[in-house]
Amino acid sequence: MALGEFDLIHHYFDRPGGRAVLGIGDDCALVAPTPGMQLAISTDMLVEGRHFLSTVAPERLGHKSLAVNLSDLAACGARPLAFTLSLALPRVDEAFLAGFSRGLFALADAHGIELVGGDTTAGPLNISITVFGEVPPGRALLRSGARPGDQLWISGTLGDARLALEVFRGTLPLAGDAFEQVRQAMEQPTPRVALGQALQGVASAAADISDGLLGDLGHILKRSGVGAQLDADALPRSAVLAAQPLAVQRQCTLAGGDDYELVFTAPAAAAAAVQAAGRAAGVAVTCVGHIQAGPGLRVVDAAGRPVDHGLASFDHFKT
């Protein structure tokens, strides 16, 4: 017998509460943040065919749906608390729901965040999550704090997700372990939550890289009223991407999107503290440029020559 809406919620998404005073089952959840802390709140939506392919494994989709939201908390330096899930389904597919909820809760448990409510409805596959985190007053990482002379840093590596997308589009050949590596980067990204918290009091500004480095760094520059010089050859990339032609590397690292790494700035005097934060979080951090007083973003190569790239980050209403 097919599951109804509330049976579906109870079977796949209702779990014993933890931090929440009141979780799933009432019209509102009640969440009590730690006294003296500020709430950090963010929402992201994933639409089939726009944010993910229909071929993605449900478990990976559950992981990614929460990961992209946790990445926003990471960019703010916040500790995860709770989240809500709104899910539109074309039909009740129990195999899909089992895999999706398994991937979702595996990542939730790894970060100590609990599902406290949401909504389900019939419709084209659409996943919307709102996350709630907490951060000490005055310690949140913002996009508006970059200052001239700050160094520009990147966590992890960039570009594998875009490389996987190009393989799916048929524009590039890649197979075997190399394809699986970049496909996992695309379908199962790692939110840098621990790094974001470790950068409190160290980084001057931060953003997560969701639509591509050029665009997401551009948000920092605009909000901070500064410019930057970015060394395209210093951008960290995997061995798989590094084996591709230079034009492909530039496209994937500068404008690829779906990386969910952090781009952040910090005073040059804090370089050792940035490296220590990376070690504490277990993620590599790479200095890739510096902030300048004049407006605009200048992309150069390792020799300091301007890079004429002609690239732009993803925009839902321009792409």
Tab-separated table of N, CA and C in Angstrom, residues 25-137:
chain	number	residue	atom	x	y	z
A	25	GLY	N	6.403	17.226	14.387
A	25	GLY	CA	5.116	16.786	14.907
A	25	GLY	C	4.173	17.915	15.250
A	26	ASP	N	4.680	19.112	15.488
A	26	ASP	CA	3.842	20.273	15.761
A	26	ASP	C	3.952	21.268	14.612
A	27	ASP	N	3.199	22.355	14.706
A	27	ASP	CA	3.224	23.352	13.645
A	27	ASP	C	4.552	24.086	13.571
A	28	CYS	N	5.251	24.197	14.696
A	28	CYS	CA	6.561	24.824	14.741
A	28	CYS	C	7.510	23.964	15.565
A	29	ALA	N	8.780	24.035	15.229
A	29	ALA	CA	9.807	23.450	16.082
A	29	ALA	C	10.283	24.519	17.065
A	30	LEU	N	10.814	24.066	18.179
A	30	LEU	CA	11.390	24.973	19.164
A	30	LEU	C	12.849	24.608	19.349
A	31	VAL	N	13.736	25.542	19.045
A	31	VAL	CA	15.173	25.318	19.146
A	31	VAL	C	15.765	26.379	20.065
A	32	ALA	N	16.500	25.955	21.080
A	32	ALA	CA	17.105	26.887	22.025
A	32	ALA	C	18.602	26.980	21.753
A	33	PRO	N	19.062	28.079	21.168
A	33	PRO	CA	20.507	28.236	20.962
A	33	PRO	C	21.216	28.414	22.297
A	34	THR	N	22.504	28.192	22.311
A	34	THR	CA	23.302	28.396	23.506
A	34	THR	C	23.182	29.853	23.964
A	35	PRO	N	22.963	30.093	25.257
A	35	PRO	CA	22.838	31.480	25.728
A	35	PRO	C	24.028	32.340	25.295
A	36	GLY	N	23.725	33.542	24.809
A	36	GLY	CA	24.768	34.469	24.396
A	36	GLY	C	25.239	34.305	22.967
A	37	MET	N	24.714	33.311	22.259
A	37	MET	CA	25.118	33.080	20.874
A	37	MET	C	24.120	33.717	19.911
A	38	GLN	N	24.573	34.026	18.702
A	38	GLN	CA	23.702	34.518	17.644
A	38	GLN	C	23.338	33.382	16.702
A	39	LEU	N	22.110	33.427	16.157
A	39	LEU	CA	21.693	32.436	15.173
A	39	LEU	C	22.226	32.800	13.793
A	40	ALA	N	22.692	31.797	13.061
A	40	ALA	CA	23.073	31.937	11.651
A	40	ALA	C	22.101	31.084	10.851
A	41	ILE	N	21.451	31.658	9.845
A	41	ILE	CA	20.374	30.984	9.117
A	41	ILE	C	20.628	31.102	7.621
A	42	SER	N	20.444	30.007	6.892
A	42	SER	CA	20.624	30.033	5.438
A	42	SER	C	19.698	29.011	4.789
A	43	THR	N	19.282	29.291	3.558
A	43	THR	CA	18.393	28.410	2.803
A	43	THR	C	18.969	28.168	1.416
A	44	ASP	N	18.900	26.929	0.962
A	44	ASP	CA	19.275	26.584	-0.409
A	44	ASP	C	18.245	25.622	-0.990
A	45	MET	N	18.016	25.750	-2.281
A	45	MET	CA	17.081	24.889	-3.008
A	45	MET	C	17.827	24.130	-4.096
A	46	LEU	N	17.512	22.860	-4.255
A	46	LEU	CA	18.082	22.045	-5.329
A	46	LEU	C	16.945	21.531	-6.204
A	47	VAL	N	17.033	21.810	-7.498
A	47	VAL	CA	15.996	21.439	-8.453
A	47	VAL	C	16.571	20.436	-9.448
A	48	GLU	N	15.863	19.346	-9.652
A	48	GLU	CA	16.334	18.324	-10.595
A	48	GLU	C	16.477	18.925	-11.991
A	49	GLY	N	17.611	18.617	-12.636
A	49	GLY	CA	17.885	19.131	-13.967
A	49	GLY	C	18.581	20.484	-13.958
A	50	ARG	N	18.557	21.152	-12.795
A	50	ARG	CA	19.224	22.448	-12.671
A	50	ARG	C	20.425	22.349	-11.742
A	51	HIS	N	20.233	21.673	-10.605
A	51	HIS	CA	21.291	21.526	-9.617
A	51	HIS	C	21.857	20.116	-9.545
A	52	PHE	N	21.131	19.158	-10.033
A	52	PHE	CA	21.614	17.777	-10.020
A	52	PHE	C	20.975	17.002	-11.162
A	53	LEU	N	21.673	15.957	-11.596
A	53	LEU	CA	21.195	15.121	-12.688
A	53	LEU	C	20.284	14.018	-12.157
A	54	SER	N	19.405	13.535	-12.997
A	54	SER	CA	18.483	12.471	-12.588
A	54	SER	C	19.201	11.159	-12.317
A	55	THR	N	20.456	11.048	-12.779
A	55	THR	CA	21.222	9.810	-12.607
A	55	THR	C	21.947	9.726	-11.263
A	56	VAL	N	21.910	10.795	-10.450
A	56	VAL	CA	22.637	10.768	-9.191
A	56	VAL	C	22.022	9.739	-8.245
A	57	ALA	N	22.863	9.038	-7.496
A	57	ALA	CA	22.388	8.061	-6.521
A	57	ALA	C	21.632	8.792	-5.413
A	58	PRO	N	20.482	8.288	-4.966
A	58	PRO	CA	19.709	8.973	-3.931
A	58	PRO	C	20.511	9.271	-2.668
A	59	GLU	N	21.392	8.361	-2.261
A	59	GLU	CA	22.185	8.585	-1.055
A	59	GLU	C	23.110	9.795	-1.222
A	60	ARG	N	23.711	9.924	-2.396
A	60	ARG	CA	24.563	11.079	-2.658
A	60	ARG	C	23.740	12.359	-2.738
A	61	LEU	N	22.538	12.266	-3.281
A	61	LEU	CA	21.683	13.448	-3.361
A	61	LEU	C	21.284	13.912	-1.965
A	62	GLY	N	20.974	12.975	-1.068
A	62	GLY	CA	20.660	13.348	0.306
A	62	GLY	C	21.830	14.046	0.964
A	63	HIS	N	23.041	13.520	0.743
A	63	HIS	CA	24.252	14.133	1.274
A	63	HIS	C	24.420	15.546	0.733
A	64	LYS	N	24.341	15.700	-0.587
A	64	LYS	CA	24.594	17.008	-1.196
A	64	LYS	C	23.552	18.035	-0.779
A	65	SER	N	22.308	17.604	-0.632
A	65	SER	CA	21.250	18.548	-0.270
A	65	SER	C	21.552	19.250	1.038
A	66	LEU	N	22.098	18.518	1.998
A	66	LEU	CA	22.472	19.128	3.269
A	66	LEU	C	23.848	19.783	3.188
A	67	ALA	N	24.762	19.180	2.428
A	67	ALA	CA	26.134	19.696	2.349
A	67	ALA	C	26.174	21.132	1.838
A	68	VAL	N	25.360	21.462	0.838
A	68	VAL	CA	25.421	22.808	0.271
A	68	VAL	C	24.949	23.842	1.279
A	69	ASN	N	24.064	23.433	2.190
A	69	ASN	CA	23.605	24.332	3.244
A	69	ASN	C	24.622	24.433	4.370
A	70	LEU	N	25.224	23.311	4.740
A	70	LEU	CA	26.275	23.345	5.748
A	70	LEU	C	27.447	24.200	5.283
A	71	SER	N	27.684	24.232	3.983
A	71	SER	CA	28.749	25.053	3.436
A	71	SER	C	28.508	26.536	3.714
A	72	ASP	N	27.246	26.961	3.707
A	72	ASP	CA	26.934	28.351	4.051
A	72	ASP	C	27.255	28.635	5.514
A	73	LEU	N	26.939	27.694	6.391
A	73	LEU	CA	27.302	27.874	7.801
A	73	LEU	C	28.821	27.925	7.951
A	74	ALA	N	29.517	27.094	7.185
A	74	ALA	CA	30.988	27.096	7.237
A	74	ALA	C	31.538	28.463	6.851
A	75	ALA	N	30.975	29.061	5.806
A	75	ALA	CA	31.449	30.358	5.336
A	75	ALA	C	31.215	31.453	6.365
A	76	CYS	N	30.267	31.234	7.271
A	76	CYS	CA	29.969	32.187	8.330
A	76	CYS	C	30.757	31.876	9.608
A	77	GLY	N	31.388	30.696	9.659
A	77	GLY	CA	32.091	30.283	10.865
A	77	GLY	C	31.170	29.756	11.939
A	78	ALA	N	29.966	29.327	11.561
A	78	ALA	CA	28.951	28.927	12.532
A	78	ALA	C	28.970	27.427	12.814
A	79	ARG	N	28.522	27.085	14.008
A	79	ARG	CA	28.359	25.674	14.402
A	79	ARG	C	26.938	25.235	14.077
A	80	PRO	N	26.749	24.117	13.366
A	80	PRO	CA	25.404	23.674	12.989
A	80	PRO	C	24.556	23.280	14.198
A	81	LEU	N	23.266	23.609	14.129
A	81	LEU	CA	22.318	23.244	15.175
A	81	LEU	C	21.197	22.359	14.651
A	82	ALA	N	20.435	22.873	13.669
A	82	ALA	CA	19.225	22.189	13.224
A	82	ALA	C	18.926	22.574	11.784
A	83	PHE	N	18.027	21.809	11.153
A	83	PHE	CA	17.623	22.151	9.785
A	83	PHE	C	16.198	21.698	9.534
A	84	THR	N	15.565	22.334	8.549
A	84	THR	CA	14.261	21.906	8.063
A	84	THR	C	14.410	21.433	6.623
A	85	LEU	N	13.507	20.577	6.196
A	85	LEU	CA	13.539	19.990	4.849
A	85	LEU	C	12.174	20.112	4.212
A	86	SER	N	12.115	20.752	3.057
A	86	SER	CA	10.910	20.764	2.236
A	86	SER	C	11.197	19.974	0.972
A	87	LEU	N	10.345	18.997	0.706
A	87	LEU	CA	10.626	18.014	-0.341
A	87	LEU	C	9.411	17.848	-1.238
A	88	ALA	N	9.563	18.168	-2.533
A	88	ALA	CA	8.536	17.894	-3.526
A	88	ALA	C	8.930	16.630	-4.277
A	89	LEU	N	8.001	15.686	-4.371
A	89	LEU	CA	8.261	14.396	-5.007
A	89	LEU	C	7.242	14.123	-6.105
A	90	PRO	N	7.699	13.665	-7.270
A	90	PRO	CA	6.740	13.331	-8.324
A	90	PRO	C	5.886	12.115	-7.970
A	91	ARG	N	6.427	11.258	-7.099
A	91	ARG	CA	5.703	10.062	-6.638
A	91	ARG	C	6.420	9.555	-5.394
A	92	VAL	N	5.758	8.665	-4.651
A	92	VAL	CA	6.386	8.052	-3.485
A	92	VAL	C	7.198	6.853	-3.955
A	93	ASP	N	8.516	7.019	-3.971
A	93	ASP	CA	9.443	5.965	-4.373
A	93	ASP	C	10.244	5.584	-3.127
A	94	GLU	N	9.892	4.466	-2.526
A	94	GLU	CA	10.492	4.112	-1.239
A	94	GLU	C	11.980	3.800	-1.356
A	95	ALA	N	12.427	3.255	-2.473
A	95	ALA	CA	13.865	3.009	-2.654
A	95	ALA	C	14.618	4.336	-2.694
A	96	PHE	N	14.054	5.326	-3.399
A	96	PHE	CA	14.663	6.657	-3.432
A	96	PHE	C	14.683	7.269	-2.035
A	97	LEU	N	13.566	7.214	-1.328
A	97	LEU	CA	13.472	7.826	-0.006
A	97	LEU	C	14.431	7.178	0.989
A	98	ALA	N	14.591	5.867	0.900
A	98	ALA	CA	15.498	5.168	1.808
A	98	ALA	C	16.934	5.626	1.589
A	99	GLY	N	17.354	5.699	0.332
A	99	GLY	CA	18.709	6.143	0.035
A	99	GLY	C	18.913	7.609	0.353
A	100	PHE	N	17.949	8.439	-0.024
A	100	PHE	CA	18.047	9.880	0.224
A	100	PHE	C	18.168	10.169	1.720
A	101	SER	N	17.288	9.587	2.515
A	101	SER	CA	17.322	9.855	3.955
A	101	SER	C	18.583	9.289	4.592
A	102	ARG	N	19.079	8.169	4.086
A	102	ARG	CA	20.317	7.594	4.626
A	102	ARG	C	21.497	8.537	4.406
A	103	GLY	N	21.637	9.078	3.198
A	103	GLY	CA	22.717	10.014	2.918
A	103	GLY	C	22.556	11.312	3.681
A	104	LEU	N	21.322	11.792	3.777
A	104	LEU	CA	21.033	13.030	4.494
A	104	LEU	C	21.440	12.914	5.959
A	105	PHE	N	20.989	11.843	6.612
A	105	PHE	CA	21.229	11.720	8.050
A	105	PHE	C	22.657	11.304	8.377
A	106	ALA	N	23.336	10.631	7.472
A	106	ALA	CA	24.744	10.307	7.707
A	106	ALA	C	25.565	11.595	7.836
A	107	LEU	N	25.313	12.558	6.951
A	107	LEU	CA	26.024	13.829	7.032
A	107	LEU	C	25.533	14.649	8.221
A	108	ALA	N	24.230	14.625	8.484
A	108	ALA	CA	23.696	15.356	9.628
A	108	ALA	C	24.328	14.865	10.930
A	109	ASP	N	24.430	13.556	11.090
A	109	ASP	CA	25.008	12.997	12.311
A	109	ASP	C	26.487	13.354	12.427
A	110	ALA	N	27.184	13.398	11.295
A	110	ALA	CA	28.609	13.728	11.314
A	110	ALA	C	28.845	15.158	11.800
A	111	HIS	N	27.842	16.039	11.629
A	111	HIS	CA	27.998	17.436	12.027
A	111	HIS	C	27.102	17.821	13.208
A	112	GLY	N	26.446	16.853	13.814
A	112	GLY	CA	25.641	17.126	14.992
A	112	GLY	C	24.475	18.055	14.748
A	113	ILE	N	23.850	17.960	13.569
A	113	ILE	CA	22.717	18.814	13.225
A	113	ILE	C	21.492	17.924	13.058
A	114	GLU	N	20.328	18.389	13.530
A	114	GLU	CA	19.144	17.535	13.508
A	114	GLU	C	18.001	18.155	12.717
A	115	LEU	N	17.211	17.284	12.094
A	115	LEU	CA	16.034	17.701	11.339
A	115	LEU	C	14.906	18.001	12.321
A	116	VAL	N	14.332	19.217	12.212
A	116	VAL	CA	13.306	19.618	13.180
A	116	VAL	C	11.964	19.935	12.527
A	117	GLY	N	11.840	19.821	11.211
A	117	GLY	CA	10.563	20.104	10.569
A	117	GLY	C	10.719	20.295	9.079
A	118	GLY	N	9.626	20.717	8.439
A	118	GLY	CA	9.651	20.935	7.002
A	118	GLY	C	8.302	20.713	6.375
A	119	ASP	N	8.313	20.233	5.121
A	119	ASP	CA	7.070	20.035	4.384
A	119	ASP	C	7.320	19.034	3.270
A	120	THR	N	6.276	18.321	2.883
A	120	THR	CA	6.331	17.441	1.713
A	120	THR	C	5.117	17.720	0.838
A	121	THR	N	5.330	17.577	-0.468
A	121	THR	CA	4.233	17.792	-1.398
A	121	THR	C	4.511	17.015	-2.676
A	122	ALA	N	3.489	16.852	-3.496
A	122	ALA	CA	3.660	16.224	-4.807
A	122	ALA	C	4.065	17.293	-5.812
A	123	GLY	N	4.991	16.934	-6.702
A	123	GLY	CA	5.441	17.874	-7.720
A	123	GLY	C	6.767	17.443	-8.287
A	124	PRO	N	7.336	18.200	-9.220
A	124	PRO	CA	8.665	17.896	-9.751
A	124	PRO	C	9.675	17.862	-8.614
A	125	LEU	N	10.672	16.972	-8.725
A	125	LEU	CA	11.624	16.767	-7.639
A	125	LEU	C	12.349	18.070	-7.304
A	126	ASN	N	12.169	18.509	-6.077
A	126	ASN	CA	12.696	19.785	-5.603
A	126	ASN	C	13.002	19.644	-4.115
A	127	ILE	N	14.200	20.041	-3.712
A	127	ILE	CA	14.643	19.870	-2.326
A	127	ILE	C	15.068	21.227	-1.784
A	128	SER	N	14.446	21.663	-0.704
A	128	SER	CA	14.789	22.944	-0.090
A	128	SER	C	15.087	22.720	1.390
A	129	ILE	N	16.271	23.155	1.811
A	129	ILE	CA	16.690	22.991	3.200
A	129	ILE	C	17.035	24.360	3.780
A	130	THR	N	16.607	24.586	5.002
A	130	THR	CA	17.018	25.750	5.775
A	130	THR	C	17.829	25.263	6.967
A	131	VAL	N	19.017	25.820	7.145
A	131	VAL	CA	19.886	25.427	8.253
A	131	VAL	C	19.957	26.540	9.288
A	132	PHE	N	20.139	26.123	10.531
A	132	PHE	CA	20.297	27.040	11.647
A	132	PHE	C	21.598	26.688	12.358
A	133	GLY	N	22.423	27.693	12.588
A	133	GLY	CA	23.661	27.497	13.314
A	133	GLY	C	23.815	28.579	14.361
A	134	GLU	N	24.906	28.529	15.096
A	134	GLU	CA	25.154	29.550	16.093
A	134	GLU	C	26.613	29.980	16.044
A	135	VAL	N	26.833	31.249	16.393
A	135	VAL	CA	28.169	31.826	16.342
A	135	VAL	C	28.253	32.901	17.420
A	136	PRO	N	29.380	33.045	18.088
A	136	PRO	CA	29.498	34.086	19.109
A	136	PRO	C	29.337	35.475	18.506
A	137	PRO	N	28.728	36.407	19.234
A	137	PRO	CA	28.581	37.777	18.717
A	137	PRO	C	29.921	38.372	18.319
